[in-house]
mmCIF file of C-alpha atoms in Angstrom:
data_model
loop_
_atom_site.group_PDB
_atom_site.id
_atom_site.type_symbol
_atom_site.label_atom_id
_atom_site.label_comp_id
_atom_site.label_asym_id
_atom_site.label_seq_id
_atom_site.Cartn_x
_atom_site.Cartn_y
_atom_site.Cartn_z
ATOM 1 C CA UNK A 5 -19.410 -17.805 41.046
ATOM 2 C CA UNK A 6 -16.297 -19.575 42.640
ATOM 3 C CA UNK A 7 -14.182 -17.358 41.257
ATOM 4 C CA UNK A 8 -16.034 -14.013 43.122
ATOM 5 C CA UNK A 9 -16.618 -16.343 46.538
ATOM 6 C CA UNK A 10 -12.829 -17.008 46.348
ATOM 7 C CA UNK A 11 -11.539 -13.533 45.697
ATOM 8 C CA UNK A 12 -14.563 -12.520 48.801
ATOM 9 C CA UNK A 13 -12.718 -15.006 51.156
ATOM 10 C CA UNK A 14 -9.280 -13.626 49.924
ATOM 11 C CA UNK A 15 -10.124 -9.674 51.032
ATOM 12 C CA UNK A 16 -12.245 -10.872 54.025
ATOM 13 C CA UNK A 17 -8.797 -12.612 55.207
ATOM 14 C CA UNK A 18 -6.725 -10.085 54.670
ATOM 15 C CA UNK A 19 -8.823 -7.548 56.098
ATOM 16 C CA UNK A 20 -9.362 -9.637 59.622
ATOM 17 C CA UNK A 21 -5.869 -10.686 59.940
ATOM 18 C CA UNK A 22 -3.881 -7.197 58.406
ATOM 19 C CA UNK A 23 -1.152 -7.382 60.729
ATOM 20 C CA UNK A 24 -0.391 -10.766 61.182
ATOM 21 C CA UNK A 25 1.691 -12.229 58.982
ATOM 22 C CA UNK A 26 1.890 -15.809 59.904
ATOM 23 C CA UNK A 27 -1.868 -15.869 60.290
ATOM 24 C CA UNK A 28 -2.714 -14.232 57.071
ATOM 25 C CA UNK A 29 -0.615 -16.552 55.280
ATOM 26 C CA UNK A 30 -2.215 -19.465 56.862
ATOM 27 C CA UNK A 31 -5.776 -18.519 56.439
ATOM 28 C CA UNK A 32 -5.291 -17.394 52.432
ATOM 29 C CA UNK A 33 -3.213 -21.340 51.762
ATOM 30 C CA UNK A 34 -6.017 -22.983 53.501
ATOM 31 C CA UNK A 35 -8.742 -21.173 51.546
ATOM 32 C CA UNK A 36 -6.856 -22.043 48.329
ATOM 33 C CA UNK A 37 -6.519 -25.857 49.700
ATOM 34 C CA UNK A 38 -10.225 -25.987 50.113
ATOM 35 C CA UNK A 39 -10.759 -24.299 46.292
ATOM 36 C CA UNK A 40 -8.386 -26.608 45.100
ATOM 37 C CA UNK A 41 -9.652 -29.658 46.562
ATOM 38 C CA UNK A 42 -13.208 -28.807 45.076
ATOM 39 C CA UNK A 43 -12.205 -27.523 41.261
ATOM 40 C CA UNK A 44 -13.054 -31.563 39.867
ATOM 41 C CA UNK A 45 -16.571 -30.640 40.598
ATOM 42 C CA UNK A 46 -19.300 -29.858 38.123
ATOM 43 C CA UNK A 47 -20.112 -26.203 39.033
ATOM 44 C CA UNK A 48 -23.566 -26.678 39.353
ATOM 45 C CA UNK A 49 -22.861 -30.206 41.474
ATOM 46 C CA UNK A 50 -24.426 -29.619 44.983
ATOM 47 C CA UNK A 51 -21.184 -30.342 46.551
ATOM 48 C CA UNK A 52 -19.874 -27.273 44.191
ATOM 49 C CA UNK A 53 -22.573 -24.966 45.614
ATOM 50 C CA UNK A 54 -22.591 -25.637 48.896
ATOM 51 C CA UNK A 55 -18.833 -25.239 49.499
ATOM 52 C CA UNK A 56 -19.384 -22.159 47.559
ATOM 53 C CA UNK A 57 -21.841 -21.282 50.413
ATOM 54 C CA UNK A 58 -19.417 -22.345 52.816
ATOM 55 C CA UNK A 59 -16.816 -19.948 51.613
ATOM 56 C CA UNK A 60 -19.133 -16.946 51.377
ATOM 57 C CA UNK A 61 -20.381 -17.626 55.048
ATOM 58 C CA UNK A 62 -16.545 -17.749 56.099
ATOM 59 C CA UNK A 63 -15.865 -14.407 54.232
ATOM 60 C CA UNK A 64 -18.838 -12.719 56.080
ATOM 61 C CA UNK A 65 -17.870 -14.072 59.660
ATOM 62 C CA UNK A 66 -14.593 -12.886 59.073
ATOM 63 C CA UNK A 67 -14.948 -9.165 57.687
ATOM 64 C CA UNK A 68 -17.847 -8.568 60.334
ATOM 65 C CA UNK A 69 -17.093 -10.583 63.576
ATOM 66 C CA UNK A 70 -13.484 -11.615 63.720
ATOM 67 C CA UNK A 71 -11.221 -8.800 65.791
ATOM 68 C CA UNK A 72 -7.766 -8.556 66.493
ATOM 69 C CA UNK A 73 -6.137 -7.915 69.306
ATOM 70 C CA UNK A 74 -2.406 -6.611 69.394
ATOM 71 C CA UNK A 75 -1.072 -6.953 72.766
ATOM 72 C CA UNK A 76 0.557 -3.723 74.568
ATOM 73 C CA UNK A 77 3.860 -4.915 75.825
ATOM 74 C CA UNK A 78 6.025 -7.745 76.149
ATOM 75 C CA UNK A 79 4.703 -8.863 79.698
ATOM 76 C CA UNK A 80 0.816 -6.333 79.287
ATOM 77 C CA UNK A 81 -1.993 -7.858 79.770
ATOM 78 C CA UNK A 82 -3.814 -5.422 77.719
ATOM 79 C CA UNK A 83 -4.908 -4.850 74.219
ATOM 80 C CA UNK A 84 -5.589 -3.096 71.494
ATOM 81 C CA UNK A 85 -8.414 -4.088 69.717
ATOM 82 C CA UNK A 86 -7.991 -2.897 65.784
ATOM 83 C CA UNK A 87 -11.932 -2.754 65.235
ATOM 84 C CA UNK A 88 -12.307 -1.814 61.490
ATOM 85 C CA UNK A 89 -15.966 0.199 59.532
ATOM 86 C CA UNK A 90 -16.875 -3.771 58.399
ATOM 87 C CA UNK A 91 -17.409 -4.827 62.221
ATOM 88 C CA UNK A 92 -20.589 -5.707 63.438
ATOM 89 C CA UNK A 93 -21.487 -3.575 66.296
ATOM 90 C CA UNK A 94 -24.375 -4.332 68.880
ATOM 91 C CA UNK A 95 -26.099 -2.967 71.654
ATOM 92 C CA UNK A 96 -26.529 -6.158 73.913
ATOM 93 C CA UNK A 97 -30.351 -5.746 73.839
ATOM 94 C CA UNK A 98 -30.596 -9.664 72.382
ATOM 95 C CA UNK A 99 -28.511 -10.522 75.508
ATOM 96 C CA UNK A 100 -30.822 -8.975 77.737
ATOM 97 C CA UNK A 101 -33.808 -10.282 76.157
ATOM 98 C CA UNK A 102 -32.592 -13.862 76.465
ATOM 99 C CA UNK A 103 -34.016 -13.648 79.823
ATOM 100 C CA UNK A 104 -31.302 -15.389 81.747
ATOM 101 C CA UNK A 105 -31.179 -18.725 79.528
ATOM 102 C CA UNK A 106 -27.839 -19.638 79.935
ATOM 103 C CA UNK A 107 -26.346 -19.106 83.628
ATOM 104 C CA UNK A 108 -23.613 -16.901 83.854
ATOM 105 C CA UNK A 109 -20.676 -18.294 86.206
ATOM 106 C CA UNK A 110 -17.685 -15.914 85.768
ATOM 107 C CA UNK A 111 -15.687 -17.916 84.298
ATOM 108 C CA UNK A 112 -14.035 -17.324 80.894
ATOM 109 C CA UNK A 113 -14.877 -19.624 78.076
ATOM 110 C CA UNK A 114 -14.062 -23.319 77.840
ATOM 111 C CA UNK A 115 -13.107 -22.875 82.065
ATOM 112 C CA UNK A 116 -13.994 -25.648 84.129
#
């Protein structure tokens, strides 16, 4: 069961970060840091199944709602989003239903 989680975190990686390097490198040595950290555990331990859990929840966020963006230019400020089949695609009808919950203020995200 580890073994298929890890190889499912391993292909989710690569297919979110394809072409970047650096990143791709980064993400696969800290998913083997977080396998190797865990292998003293009894596989049916708790703390075995739950980072198992953990690493199949990490897999799906990646291959379905992690896109990258390869900027167009030296000084662009555009991109080119590299949306893949796996993507999770919406049609903004839970955002509309939400009836106004959370107050927009046109800023971007984490902007005071």
């Amino acid at each position: 069961m580890a073994l298929a989680a890890y190889r499912h975190l391993l292909r989710s990686t690569c297919i979110a970060f394809r072409d970047d390097a650096r990143l791709l490198i980064a993400a696969k040595g800290s998913a083997r840091q977080a396998f190797e950290n865990n292998r003293p555990l009894p596989p049916s331990s708790t703390e075995a199944l739950s980072g198992i859990a953990h690493a199949e929840g990490v897999a799906r966020v990646l291959r379905h709602n992690v896109v990258q963006g390869i900027r167009q230019g030296e000084s662009a400020k555009s991109y080119k989003l590299r949306i893949h089949e796996d993507i999770e695609r919406g049609d903004n009808e839970s955002i509309k239903m939400a009836g106004g919950a959370i107050p927009a203020t046109g800023q971007c995200c984490g902007a005071q």
